[in-house]
Short mmCIF file of the N, C-alpha and C atoms (twelve columns), coordinates in Angstrom:
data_MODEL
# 
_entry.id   MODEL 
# 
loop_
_atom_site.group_PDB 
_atom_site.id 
_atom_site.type_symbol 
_atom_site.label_atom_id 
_atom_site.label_alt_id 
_atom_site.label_comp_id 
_atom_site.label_asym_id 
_atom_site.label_seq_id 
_atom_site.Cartn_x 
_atom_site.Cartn_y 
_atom_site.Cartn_z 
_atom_site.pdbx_PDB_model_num 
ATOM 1   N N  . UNK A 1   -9.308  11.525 15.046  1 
ATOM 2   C CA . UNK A 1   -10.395 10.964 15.831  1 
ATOM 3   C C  . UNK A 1   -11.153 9.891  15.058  1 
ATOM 4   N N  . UNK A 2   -11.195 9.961  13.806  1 
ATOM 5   C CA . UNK A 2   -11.963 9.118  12.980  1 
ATOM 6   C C  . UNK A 2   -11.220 7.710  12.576  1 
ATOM 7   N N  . UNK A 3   -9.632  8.179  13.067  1 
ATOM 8   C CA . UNK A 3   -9.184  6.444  12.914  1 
ATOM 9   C C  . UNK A 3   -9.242  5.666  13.952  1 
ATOM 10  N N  . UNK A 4   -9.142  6.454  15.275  1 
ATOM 11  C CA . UNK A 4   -9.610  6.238  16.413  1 
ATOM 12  C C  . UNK A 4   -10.686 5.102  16.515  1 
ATOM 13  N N  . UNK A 5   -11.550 6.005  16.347  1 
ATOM 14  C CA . UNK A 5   -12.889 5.197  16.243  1 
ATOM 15  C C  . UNK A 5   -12.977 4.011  15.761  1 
ATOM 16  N N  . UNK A 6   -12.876 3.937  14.584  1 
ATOM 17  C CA . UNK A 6   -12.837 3.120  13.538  1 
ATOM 18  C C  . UNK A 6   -11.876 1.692  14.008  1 
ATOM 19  N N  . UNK A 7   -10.501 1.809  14.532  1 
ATOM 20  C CA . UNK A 7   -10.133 0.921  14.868  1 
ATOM 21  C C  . UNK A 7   -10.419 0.542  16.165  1 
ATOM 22  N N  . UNK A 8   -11.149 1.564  17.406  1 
ATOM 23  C CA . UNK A 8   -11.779 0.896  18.724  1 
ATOM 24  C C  . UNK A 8   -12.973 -0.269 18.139  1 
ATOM 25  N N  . UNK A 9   -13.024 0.025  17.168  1 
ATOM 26  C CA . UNK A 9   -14.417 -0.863 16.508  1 
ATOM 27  C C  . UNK A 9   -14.234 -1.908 15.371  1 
ATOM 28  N N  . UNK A 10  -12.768 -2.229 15.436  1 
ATOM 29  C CA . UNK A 10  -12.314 -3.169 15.025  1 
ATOM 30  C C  . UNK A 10  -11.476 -3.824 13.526  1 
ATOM 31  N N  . UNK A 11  -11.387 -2.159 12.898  1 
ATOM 32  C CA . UNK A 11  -11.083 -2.705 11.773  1 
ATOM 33  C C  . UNK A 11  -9.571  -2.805 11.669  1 
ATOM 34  N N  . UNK A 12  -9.346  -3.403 10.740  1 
ATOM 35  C CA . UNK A 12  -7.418  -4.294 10.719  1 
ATOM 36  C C  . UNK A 12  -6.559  -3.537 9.914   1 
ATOM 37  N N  . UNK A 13  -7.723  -2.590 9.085   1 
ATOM 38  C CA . UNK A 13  -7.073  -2.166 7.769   1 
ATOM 39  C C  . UNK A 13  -7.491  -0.616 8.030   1 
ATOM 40  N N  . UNK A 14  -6.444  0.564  7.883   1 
ATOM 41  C CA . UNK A 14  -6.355  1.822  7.891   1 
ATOM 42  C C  . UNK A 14  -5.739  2.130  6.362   1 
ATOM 43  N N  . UNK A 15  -6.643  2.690  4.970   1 
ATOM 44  C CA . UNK A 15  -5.776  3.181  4.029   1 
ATOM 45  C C  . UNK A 15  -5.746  4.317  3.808   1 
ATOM 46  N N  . UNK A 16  -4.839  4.951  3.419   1 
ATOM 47  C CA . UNK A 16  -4.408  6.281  3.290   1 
ATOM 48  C C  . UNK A 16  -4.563  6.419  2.078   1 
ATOM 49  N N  . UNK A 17  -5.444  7.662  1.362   1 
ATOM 50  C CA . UNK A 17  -5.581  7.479  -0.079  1 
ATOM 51  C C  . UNK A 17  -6.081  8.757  -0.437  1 
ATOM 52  N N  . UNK A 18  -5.692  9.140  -1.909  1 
ATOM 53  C CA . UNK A 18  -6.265  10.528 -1.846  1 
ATOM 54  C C  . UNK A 18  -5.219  11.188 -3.289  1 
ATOM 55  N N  . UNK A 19  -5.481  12.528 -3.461  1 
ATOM 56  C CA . UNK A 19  -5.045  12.963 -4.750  1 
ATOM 57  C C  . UNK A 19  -3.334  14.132 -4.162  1 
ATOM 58  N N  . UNK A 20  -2.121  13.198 -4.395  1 
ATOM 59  C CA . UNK A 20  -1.094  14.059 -4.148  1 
ATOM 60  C C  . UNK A 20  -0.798  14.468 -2.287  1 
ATOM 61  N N  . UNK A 21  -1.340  12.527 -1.955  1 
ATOM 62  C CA . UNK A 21  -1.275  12.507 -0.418  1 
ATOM 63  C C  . UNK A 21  -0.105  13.124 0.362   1 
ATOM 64  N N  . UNK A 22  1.316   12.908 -1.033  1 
ATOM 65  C CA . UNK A 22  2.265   13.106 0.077   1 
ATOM 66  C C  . UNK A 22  2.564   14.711 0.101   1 
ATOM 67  N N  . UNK A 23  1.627   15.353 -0.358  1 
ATOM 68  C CA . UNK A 23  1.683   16.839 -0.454  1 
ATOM 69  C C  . UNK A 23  0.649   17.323 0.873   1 
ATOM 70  N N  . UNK A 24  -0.172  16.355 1.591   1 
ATOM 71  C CA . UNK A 24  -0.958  16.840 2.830   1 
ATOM 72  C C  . UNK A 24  -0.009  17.804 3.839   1 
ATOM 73  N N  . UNK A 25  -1.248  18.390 4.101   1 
ATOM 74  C CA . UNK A 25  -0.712  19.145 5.374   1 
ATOM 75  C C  . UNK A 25  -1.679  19.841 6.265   1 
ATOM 76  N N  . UNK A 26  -1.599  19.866 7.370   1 
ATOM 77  C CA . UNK A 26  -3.042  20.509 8.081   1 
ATOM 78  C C  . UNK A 26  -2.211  20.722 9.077   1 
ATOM 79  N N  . UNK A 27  -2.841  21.850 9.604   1 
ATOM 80  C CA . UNK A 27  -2.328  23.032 11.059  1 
ATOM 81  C C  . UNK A 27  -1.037  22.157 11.391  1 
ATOM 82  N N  . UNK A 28  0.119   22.464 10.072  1 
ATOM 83  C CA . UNK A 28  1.512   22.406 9.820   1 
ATOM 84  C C  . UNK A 28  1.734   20.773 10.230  1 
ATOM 85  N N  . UNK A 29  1.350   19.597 10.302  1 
ATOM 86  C CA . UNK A 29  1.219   18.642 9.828   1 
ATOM 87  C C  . UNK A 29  1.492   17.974 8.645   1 
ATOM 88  N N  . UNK A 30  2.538   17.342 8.998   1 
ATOM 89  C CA . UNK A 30  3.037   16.681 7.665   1 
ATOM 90  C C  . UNK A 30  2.465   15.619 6.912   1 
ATOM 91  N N  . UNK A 31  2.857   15.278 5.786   1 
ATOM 92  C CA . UNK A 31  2.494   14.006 6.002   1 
ATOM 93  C C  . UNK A 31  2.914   12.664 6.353   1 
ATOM 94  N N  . UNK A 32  4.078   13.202 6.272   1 
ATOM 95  C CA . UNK A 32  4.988   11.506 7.068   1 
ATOM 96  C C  . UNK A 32  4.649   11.972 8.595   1 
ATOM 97  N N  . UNK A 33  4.341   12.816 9.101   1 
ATOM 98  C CA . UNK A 33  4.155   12.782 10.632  1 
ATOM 99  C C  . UNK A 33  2.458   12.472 10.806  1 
ATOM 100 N N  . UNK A 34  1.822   12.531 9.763   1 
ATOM 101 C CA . UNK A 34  0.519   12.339 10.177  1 
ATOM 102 C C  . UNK A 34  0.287   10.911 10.350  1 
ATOM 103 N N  . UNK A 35  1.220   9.982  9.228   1 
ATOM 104 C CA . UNK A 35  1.621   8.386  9.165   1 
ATOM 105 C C  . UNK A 35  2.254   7.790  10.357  1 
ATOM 106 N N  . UNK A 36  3.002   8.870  10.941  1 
ATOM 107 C CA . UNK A 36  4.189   8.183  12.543  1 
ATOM 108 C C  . UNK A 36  2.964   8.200  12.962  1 
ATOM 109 N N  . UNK A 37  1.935   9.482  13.506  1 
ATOM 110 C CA . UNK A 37  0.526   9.520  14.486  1 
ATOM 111 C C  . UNK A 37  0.229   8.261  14.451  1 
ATOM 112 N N  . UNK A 38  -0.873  8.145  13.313  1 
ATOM 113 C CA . UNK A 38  -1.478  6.725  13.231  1 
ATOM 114 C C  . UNK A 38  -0.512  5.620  13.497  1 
ATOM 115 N N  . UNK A 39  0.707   5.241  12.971  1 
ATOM 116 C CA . UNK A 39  0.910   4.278  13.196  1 
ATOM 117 C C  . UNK A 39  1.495   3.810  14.656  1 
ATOM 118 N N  . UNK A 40  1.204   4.856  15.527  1 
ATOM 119 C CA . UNK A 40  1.719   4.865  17.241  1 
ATOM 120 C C  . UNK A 40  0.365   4.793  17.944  1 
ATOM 121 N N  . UNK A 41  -0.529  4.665  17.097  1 
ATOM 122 C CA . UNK A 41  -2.308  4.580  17.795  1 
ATOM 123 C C  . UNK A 41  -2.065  3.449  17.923  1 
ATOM 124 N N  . UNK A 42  -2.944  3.263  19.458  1 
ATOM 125 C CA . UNK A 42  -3.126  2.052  20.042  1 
ATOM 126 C C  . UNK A 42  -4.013  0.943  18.934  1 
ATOM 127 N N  . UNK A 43  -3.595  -0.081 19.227  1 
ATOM 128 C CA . UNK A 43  -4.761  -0.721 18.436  1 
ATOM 129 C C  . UNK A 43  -4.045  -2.074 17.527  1 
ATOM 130 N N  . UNK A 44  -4.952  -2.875 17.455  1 
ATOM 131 C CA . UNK A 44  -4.174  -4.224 16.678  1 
ATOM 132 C C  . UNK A 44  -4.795  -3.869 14.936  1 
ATOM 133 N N  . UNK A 45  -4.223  -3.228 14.165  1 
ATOM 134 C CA . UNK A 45  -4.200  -2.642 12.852  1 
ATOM 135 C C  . UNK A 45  -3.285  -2.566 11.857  1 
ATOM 136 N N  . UNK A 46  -3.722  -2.060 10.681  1 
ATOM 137 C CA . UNK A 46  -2.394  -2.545 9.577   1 
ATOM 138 C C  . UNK A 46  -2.997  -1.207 9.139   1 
ATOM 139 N N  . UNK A 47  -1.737  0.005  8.413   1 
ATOM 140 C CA . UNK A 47  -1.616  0.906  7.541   1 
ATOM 141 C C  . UNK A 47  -1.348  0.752  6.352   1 
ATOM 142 N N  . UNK A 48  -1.736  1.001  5.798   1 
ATOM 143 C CA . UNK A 48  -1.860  1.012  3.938   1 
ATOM 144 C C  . UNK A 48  -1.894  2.317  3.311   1 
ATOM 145 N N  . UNK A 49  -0.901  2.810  2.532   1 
ATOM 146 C CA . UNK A 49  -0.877  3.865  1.706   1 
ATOM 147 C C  . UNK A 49  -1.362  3.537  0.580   1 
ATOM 148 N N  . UNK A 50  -2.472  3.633  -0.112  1 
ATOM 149 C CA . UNK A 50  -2.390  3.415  -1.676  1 
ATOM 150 C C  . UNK A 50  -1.705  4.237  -2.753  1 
ATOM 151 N N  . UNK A 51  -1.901  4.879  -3.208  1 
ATOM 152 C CA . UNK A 51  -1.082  5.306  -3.927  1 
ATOM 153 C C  . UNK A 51  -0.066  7.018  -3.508  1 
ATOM 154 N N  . UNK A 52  0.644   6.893  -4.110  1 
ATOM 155 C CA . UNK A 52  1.293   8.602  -3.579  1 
ATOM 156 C C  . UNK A 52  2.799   8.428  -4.999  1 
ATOM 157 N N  . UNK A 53  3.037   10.131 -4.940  1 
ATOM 158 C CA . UNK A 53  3.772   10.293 -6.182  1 
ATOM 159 C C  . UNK A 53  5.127   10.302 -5.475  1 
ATOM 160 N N  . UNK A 54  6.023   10.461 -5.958  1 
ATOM 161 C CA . UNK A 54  7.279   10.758 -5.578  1 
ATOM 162 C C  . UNK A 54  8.513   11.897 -5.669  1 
ATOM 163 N N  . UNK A 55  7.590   13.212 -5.501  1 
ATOM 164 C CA . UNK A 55  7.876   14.486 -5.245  1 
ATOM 165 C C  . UNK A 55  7.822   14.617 -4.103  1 
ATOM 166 N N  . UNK A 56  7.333   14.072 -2.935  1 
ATOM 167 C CA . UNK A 56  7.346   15.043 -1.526  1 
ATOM 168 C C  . UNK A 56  8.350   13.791 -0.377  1 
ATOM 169 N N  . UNK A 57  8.587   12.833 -0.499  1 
ATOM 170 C CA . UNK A 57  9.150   12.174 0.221   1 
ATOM 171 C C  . UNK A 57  9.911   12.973 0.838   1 
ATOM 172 N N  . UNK A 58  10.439  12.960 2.515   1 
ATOM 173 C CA . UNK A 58  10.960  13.690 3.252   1 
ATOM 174 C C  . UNK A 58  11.834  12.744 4.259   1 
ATOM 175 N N  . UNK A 59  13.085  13.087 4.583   1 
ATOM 176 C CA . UNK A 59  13.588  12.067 5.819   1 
ATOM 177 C C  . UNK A 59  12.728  11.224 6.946   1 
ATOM 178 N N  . UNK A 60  11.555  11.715 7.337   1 
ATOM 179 C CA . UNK A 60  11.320  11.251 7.876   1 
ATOM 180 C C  . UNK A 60  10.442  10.104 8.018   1 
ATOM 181 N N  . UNK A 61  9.890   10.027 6.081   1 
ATOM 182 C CA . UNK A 61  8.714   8.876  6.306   1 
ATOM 183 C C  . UNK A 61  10.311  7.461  6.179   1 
ATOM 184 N N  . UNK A 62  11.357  7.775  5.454   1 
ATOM 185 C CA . UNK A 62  11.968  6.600  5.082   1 
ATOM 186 C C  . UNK A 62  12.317  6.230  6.778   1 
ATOM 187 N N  . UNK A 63  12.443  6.401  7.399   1 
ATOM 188 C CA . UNK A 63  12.598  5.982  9.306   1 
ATOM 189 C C  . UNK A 63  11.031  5.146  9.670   1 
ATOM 190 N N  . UNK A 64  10.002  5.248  8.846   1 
ATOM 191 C CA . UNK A 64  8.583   4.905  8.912   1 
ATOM 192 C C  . UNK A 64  8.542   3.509  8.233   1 
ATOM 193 N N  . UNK A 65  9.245   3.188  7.233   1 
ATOM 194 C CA . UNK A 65  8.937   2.360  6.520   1 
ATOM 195 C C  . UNK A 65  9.328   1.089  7.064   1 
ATOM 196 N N  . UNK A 66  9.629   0.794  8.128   1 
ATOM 197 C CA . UNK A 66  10.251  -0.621 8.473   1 
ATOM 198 C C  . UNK A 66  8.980   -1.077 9.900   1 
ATOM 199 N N  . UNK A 67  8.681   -0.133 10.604  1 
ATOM 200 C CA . UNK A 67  6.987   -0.249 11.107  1 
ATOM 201 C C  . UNK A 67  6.274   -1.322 11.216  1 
ATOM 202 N N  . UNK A 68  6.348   -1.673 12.615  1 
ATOM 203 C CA . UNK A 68  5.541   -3.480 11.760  1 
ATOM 204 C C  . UNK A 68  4.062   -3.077 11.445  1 
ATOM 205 N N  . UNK A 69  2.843   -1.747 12.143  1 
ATOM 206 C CA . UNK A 69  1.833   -1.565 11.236  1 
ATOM 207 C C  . UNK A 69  1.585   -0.844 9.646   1 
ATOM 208 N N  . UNK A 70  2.789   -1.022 9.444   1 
ATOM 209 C CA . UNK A 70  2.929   -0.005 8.339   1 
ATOM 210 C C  . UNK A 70  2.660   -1.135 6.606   1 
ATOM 211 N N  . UNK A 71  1.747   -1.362 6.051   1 
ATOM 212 C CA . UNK A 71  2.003   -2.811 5.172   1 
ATOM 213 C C  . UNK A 71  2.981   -2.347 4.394   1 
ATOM 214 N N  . UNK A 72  3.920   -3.185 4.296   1 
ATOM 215 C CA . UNK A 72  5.535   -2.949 3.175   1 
ATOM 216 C C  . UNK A 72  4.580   -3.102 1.766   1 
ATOM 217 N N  . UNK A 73  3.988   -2.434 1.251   1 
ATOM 218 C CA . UNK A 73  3.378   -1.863 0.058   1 
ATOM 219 C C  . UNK A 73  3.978   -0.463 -0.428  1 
ATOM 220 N N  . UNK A 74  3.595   -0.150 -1.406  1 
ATOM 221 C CA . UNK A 74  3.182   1.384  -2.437  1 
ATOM 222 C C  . UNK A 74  3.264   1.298  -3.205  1 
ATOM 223 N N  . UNK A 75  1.919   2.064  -3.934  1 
ATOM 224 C CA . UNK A 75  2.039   2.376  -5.064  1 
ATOM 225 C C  . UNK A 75  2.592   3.534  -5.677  1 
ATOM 226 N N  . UNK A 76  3.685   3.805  -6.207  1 
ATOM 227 C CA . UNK A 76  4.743   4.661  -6.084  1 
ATOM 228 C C  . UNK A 76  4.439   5.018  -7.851  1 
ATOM 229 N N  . UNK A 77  3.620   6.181  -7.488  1 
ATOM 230 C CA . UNK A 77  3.150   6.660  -9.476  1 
ATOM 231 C C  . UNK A 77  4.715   6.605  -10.097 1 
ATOM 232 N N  . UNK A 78  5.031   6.283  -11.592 1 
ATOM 233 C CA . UNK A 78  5.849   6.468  -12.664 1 
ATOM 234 C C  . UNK A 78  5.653   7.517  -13.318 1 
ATOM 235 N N  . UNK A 79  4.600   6.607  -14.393 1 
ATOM 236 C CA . UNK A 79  4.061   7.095  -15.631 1 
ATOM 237 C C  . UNK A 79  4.264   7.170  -16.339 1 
ATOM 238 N N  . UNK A 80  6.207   7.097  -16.116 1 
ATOM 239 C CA . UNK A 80  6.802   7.401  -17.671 1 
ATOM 240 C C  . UNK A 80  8.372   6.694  -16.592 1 
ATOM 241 N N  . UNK A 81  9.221   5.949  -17.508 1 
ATOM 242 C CA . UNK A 81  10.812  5.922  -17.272 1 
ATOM 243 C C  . UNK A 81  11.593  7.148  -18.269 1 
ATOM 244 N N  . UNK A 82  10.999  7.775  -18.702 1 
ATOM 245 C CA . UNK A 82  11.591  8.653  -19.869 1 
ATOM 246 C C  . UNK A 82  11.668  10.021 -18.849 1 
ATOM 247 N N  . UNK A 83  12.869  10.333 -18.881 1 
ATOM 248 C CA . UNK A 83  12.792  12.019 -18.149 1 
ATOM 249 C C  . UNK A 83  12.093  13.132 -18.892 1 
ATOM 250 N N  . UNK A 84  12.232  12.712 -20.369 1 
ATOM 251 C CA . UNK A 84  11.948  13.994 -21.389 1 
ATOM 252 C C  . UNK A 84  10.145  14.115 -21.190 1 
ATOM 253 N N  . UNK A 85  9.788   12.607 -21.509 1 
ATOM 254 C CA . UNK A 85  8.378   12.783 -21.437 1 
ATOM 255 C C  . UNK A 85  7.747   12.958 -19.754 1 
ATOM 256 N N  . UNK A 86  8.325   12.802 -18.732 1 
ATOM 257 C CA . UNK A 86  7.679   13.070 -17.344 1 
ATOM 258 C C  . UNK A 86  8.003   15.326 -17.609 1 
ATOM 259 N N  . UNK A 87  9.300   15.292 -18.033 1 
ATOM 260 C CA . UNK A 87  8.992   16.716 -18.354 1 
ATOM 261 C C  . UNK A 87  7.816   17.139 -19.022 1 
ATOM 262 N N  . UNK A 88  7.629   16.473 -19.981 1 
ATOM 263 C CA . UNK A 88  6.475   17.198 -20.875 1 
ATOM 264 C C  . UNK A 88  5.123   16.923 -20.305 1 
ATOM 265 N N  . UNK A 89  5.054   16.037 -19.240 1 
ATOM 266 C CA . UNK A 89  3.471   15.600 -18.742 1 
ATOM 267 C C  . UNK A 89  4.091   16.549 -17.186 1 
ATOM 268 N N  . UNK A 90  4.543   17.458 -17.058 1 
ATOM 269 C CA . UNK A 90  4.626   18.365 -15.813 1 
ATOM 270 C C  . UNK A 90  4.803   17.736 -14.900 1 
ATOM 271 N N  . UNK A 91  5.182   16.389 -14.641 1 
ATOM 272 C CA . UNK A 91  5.543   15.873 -13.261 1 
ATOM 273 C C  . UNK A 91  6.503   16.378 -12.041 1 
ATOM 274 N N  . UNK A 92  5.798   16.763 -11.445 1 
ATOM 275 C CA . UNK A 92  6.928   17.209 -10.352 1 
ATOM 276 C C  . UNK A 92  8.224   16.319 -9.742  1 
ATOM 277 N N  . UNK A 93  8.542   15.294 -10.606 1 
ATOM 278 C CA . UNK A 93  9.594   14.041 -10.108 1 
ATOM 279 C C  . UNK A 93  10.107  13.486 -11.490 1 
ATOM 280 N N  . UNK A 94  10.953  12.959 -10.586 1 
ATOM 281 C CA . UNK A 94  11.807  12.125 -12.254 1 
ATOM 282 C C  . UNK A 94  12.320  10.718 -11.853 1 
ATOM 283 N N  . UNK A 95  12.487  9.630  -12.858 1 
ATOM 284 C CA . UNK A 95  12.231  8.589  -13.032 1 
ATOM 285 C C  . UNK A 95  13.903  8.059  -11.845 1 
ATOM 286 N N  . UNK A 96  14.831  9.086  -12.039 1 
ATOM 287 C CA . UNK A 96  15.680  9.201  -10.898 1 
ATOM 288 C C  . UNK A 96  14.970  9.580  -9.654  1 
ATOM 289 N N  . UNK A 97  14.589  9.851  -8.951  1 
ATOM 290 C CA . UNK A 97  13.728  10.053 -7.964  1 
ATOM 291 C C  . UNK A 97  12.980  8.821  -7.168  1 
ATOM 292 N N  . UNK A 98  12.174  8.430  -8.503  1 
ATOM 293 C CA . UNK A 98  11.565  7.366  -8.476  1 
ATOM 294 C C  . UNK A 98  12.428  6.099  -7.939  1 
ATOM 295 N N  . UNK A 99  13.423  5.647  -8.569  1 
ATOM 296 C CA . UNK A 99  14.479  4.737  -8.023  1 
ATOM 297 C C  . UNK A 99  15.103  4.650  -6.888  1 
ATOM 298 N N  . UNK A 100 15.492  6.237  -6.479  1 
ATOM 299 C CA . UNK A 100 16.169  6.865  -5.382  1 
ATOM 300 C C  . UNK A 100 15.105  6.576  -4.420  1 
ATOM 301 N N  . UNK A 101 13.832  6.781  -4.240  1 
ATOM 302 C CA . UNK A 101 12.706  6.367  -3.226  1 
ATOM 303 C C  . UNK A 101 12.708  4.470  -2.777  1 
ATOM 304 N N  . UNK A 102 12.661  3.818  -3.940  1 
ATOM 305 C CA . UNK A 102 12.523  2.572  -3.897  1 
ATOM 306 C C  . UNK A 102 13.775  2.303  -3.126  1 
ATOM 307 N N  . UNK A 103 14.837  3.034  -3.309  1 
ATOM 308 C CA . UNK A 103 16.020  2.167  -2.694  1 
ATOM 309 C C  . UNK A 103 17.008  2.386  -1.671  1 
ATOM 310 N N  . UNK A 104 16.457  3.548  -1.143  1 
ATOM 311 C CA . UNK A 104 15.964  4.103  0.063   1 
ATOM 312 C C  . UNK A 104 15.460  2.999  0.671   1 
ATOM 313 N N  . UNK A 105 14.084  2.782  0.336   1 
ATOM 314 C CA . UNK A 105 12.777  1.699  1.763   1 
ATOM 315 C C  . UNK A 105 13.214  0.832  1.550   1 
ATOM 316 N N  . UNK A 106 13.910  0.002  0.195   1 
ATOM 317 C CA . UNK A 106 14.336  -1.154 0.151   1 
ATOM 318 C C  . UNK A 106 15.851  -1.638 1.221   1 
ATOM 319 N N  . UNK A 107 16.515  -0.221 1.268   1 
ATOM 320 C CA . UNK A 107 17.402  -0.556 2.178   1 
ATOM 321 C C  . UNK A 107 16.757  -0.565 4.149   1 
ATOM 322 N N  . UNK A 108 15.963  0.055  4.186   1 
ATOM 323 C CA . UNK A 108 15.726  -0.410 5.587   1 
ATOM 324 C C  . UNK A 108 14.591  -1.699 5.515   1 
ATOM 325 N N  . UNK A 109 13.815  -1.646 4.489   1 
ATOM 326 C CA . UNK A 109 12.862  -3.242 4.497   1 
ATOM 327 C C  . UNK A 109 13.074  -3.582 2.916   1 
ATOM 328 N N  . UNK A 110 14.531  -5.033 3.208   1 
ATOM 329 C CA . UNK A 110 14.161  -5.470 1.344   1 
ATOM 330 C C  . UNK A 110 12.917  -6.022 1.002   1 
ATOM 331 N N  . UNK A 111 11.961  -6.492 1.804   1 
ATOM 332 C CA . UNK A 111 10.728  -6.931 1.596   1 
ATOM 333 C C  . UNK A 111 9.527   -6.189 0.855   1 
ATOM 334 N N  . UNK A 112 10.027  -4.761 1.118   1 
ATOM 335 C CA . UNK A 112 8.841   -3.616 1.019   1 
ATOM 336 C C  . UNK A 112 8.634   -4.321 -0.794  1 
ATOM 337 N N  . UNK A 113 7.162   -3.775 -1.467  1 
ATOM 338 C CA . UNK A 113 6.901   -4.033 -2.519  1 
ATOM 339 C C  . UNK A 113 6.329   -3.061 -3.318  1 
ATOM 340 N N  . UNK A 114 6.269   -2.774 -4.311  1 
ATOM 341 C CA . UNK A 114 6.118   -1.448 -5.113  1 
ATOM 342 C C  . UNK A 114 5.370   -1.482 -6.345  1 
ATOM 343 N N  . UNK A 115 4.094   -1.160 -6.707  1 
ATOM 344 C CA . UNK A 115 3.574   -1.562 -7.885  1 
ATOM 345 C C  . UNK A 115 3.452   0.063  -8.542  1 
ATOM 346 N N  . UNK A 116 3.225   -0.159 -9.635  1 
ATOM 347 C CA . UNK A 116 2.960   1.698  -10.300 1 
ATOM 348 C C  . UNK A 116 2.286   1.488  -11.517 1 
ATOM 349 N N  . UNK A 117 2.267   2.901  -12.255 1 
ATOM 350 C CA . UNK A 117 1.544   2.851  -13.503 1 
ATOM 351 C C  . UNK A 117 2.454   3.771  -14.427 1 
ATOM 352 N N  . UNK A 118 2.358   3.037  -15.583 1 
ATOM 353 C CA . UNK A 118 2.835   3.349  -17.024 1 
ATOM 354 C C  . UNK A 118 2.073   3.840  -17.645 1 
ATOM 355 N N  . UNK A 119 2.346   5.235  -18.266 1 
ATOM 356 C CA . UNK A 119 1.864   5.558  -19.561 1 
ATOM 357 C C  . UNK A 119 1.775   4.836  -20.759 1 
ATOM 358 N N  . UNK A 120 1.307   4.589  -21.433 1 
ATOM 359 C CA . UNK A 120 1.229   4.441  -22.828 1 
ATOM 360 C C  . UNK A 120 1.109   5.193  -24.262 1 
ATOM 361 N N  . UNK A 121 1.933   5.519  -24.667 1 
ATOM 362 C CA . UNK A 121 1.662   6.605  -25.964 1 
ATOM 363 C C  . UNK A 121 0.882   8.065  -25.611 1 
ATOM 364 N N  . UNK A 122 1.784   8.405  -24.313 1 
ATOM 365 C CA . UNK A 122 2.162   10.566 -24.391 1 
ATOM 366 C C  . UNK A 122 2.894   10.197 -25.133 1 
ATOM 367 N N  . UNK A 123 1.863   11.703 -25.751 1 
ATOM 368 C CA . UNK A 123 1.169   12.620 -25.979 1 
ATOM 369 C C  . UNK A 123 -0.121  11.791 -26.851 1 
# 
């Protein structure tokens, strides 16, 4: 109801943001289905994910990603290209994963764009 609003009232930009977004879930709500919702709301608008990790990706957001409200963005956390050290910082994903996501969306939009973040000296 609150994006609702928000875009009856004009705004262009919807971002999705938050700690371990792609782990949401509410009264069994996914989160790639909470992304199809919004992005099937009426309305002249653009979706923006800011950041999300790459442990929960599911078949169904990569069918999402080609969307013309969907902005071909993410910030798709790293942290590390090293498997040993994403082990030792408990990441629920691996730097294979990470690639496997990118090239995935890249095959239904080569346009999509991907920025992330690097560790520096873990431990």
């Amino acid at each position: 109801e609150n994006i609702r609003e928000v875009i009856a009232k004009g705004a262009k930009e919807i971002v999705l943001t938050g700690v371990n977004i792609s782990r949401y879930e509410s009264e069994g709500l996914k989160f790639s289905a909470l992304v199809d919702k919004i992005l099937n709301l009426d309305g002249d608008f653009r979706l923006r994910i800011s950041s999300i990790e790459p442990d929960r990706f599911d078949e169904h957001f990569f069918t999402l990603v080609g969307h013309p409200k969907l902005a071909p963005h993410l910030h798709l956390c790293l942290q590390s290209g090293s498997e040993r050290i994403l082990l030792q910082m408990r990441r629920m994903y691996s730097a294979k994963d990470f690639m496997t996501i990118v090239e995935r969306i890249r095959s239904v939009n080569p346009n999509f764009n991907f920025t992330t973040d690097i560790i520096v000296g873990f431990p």
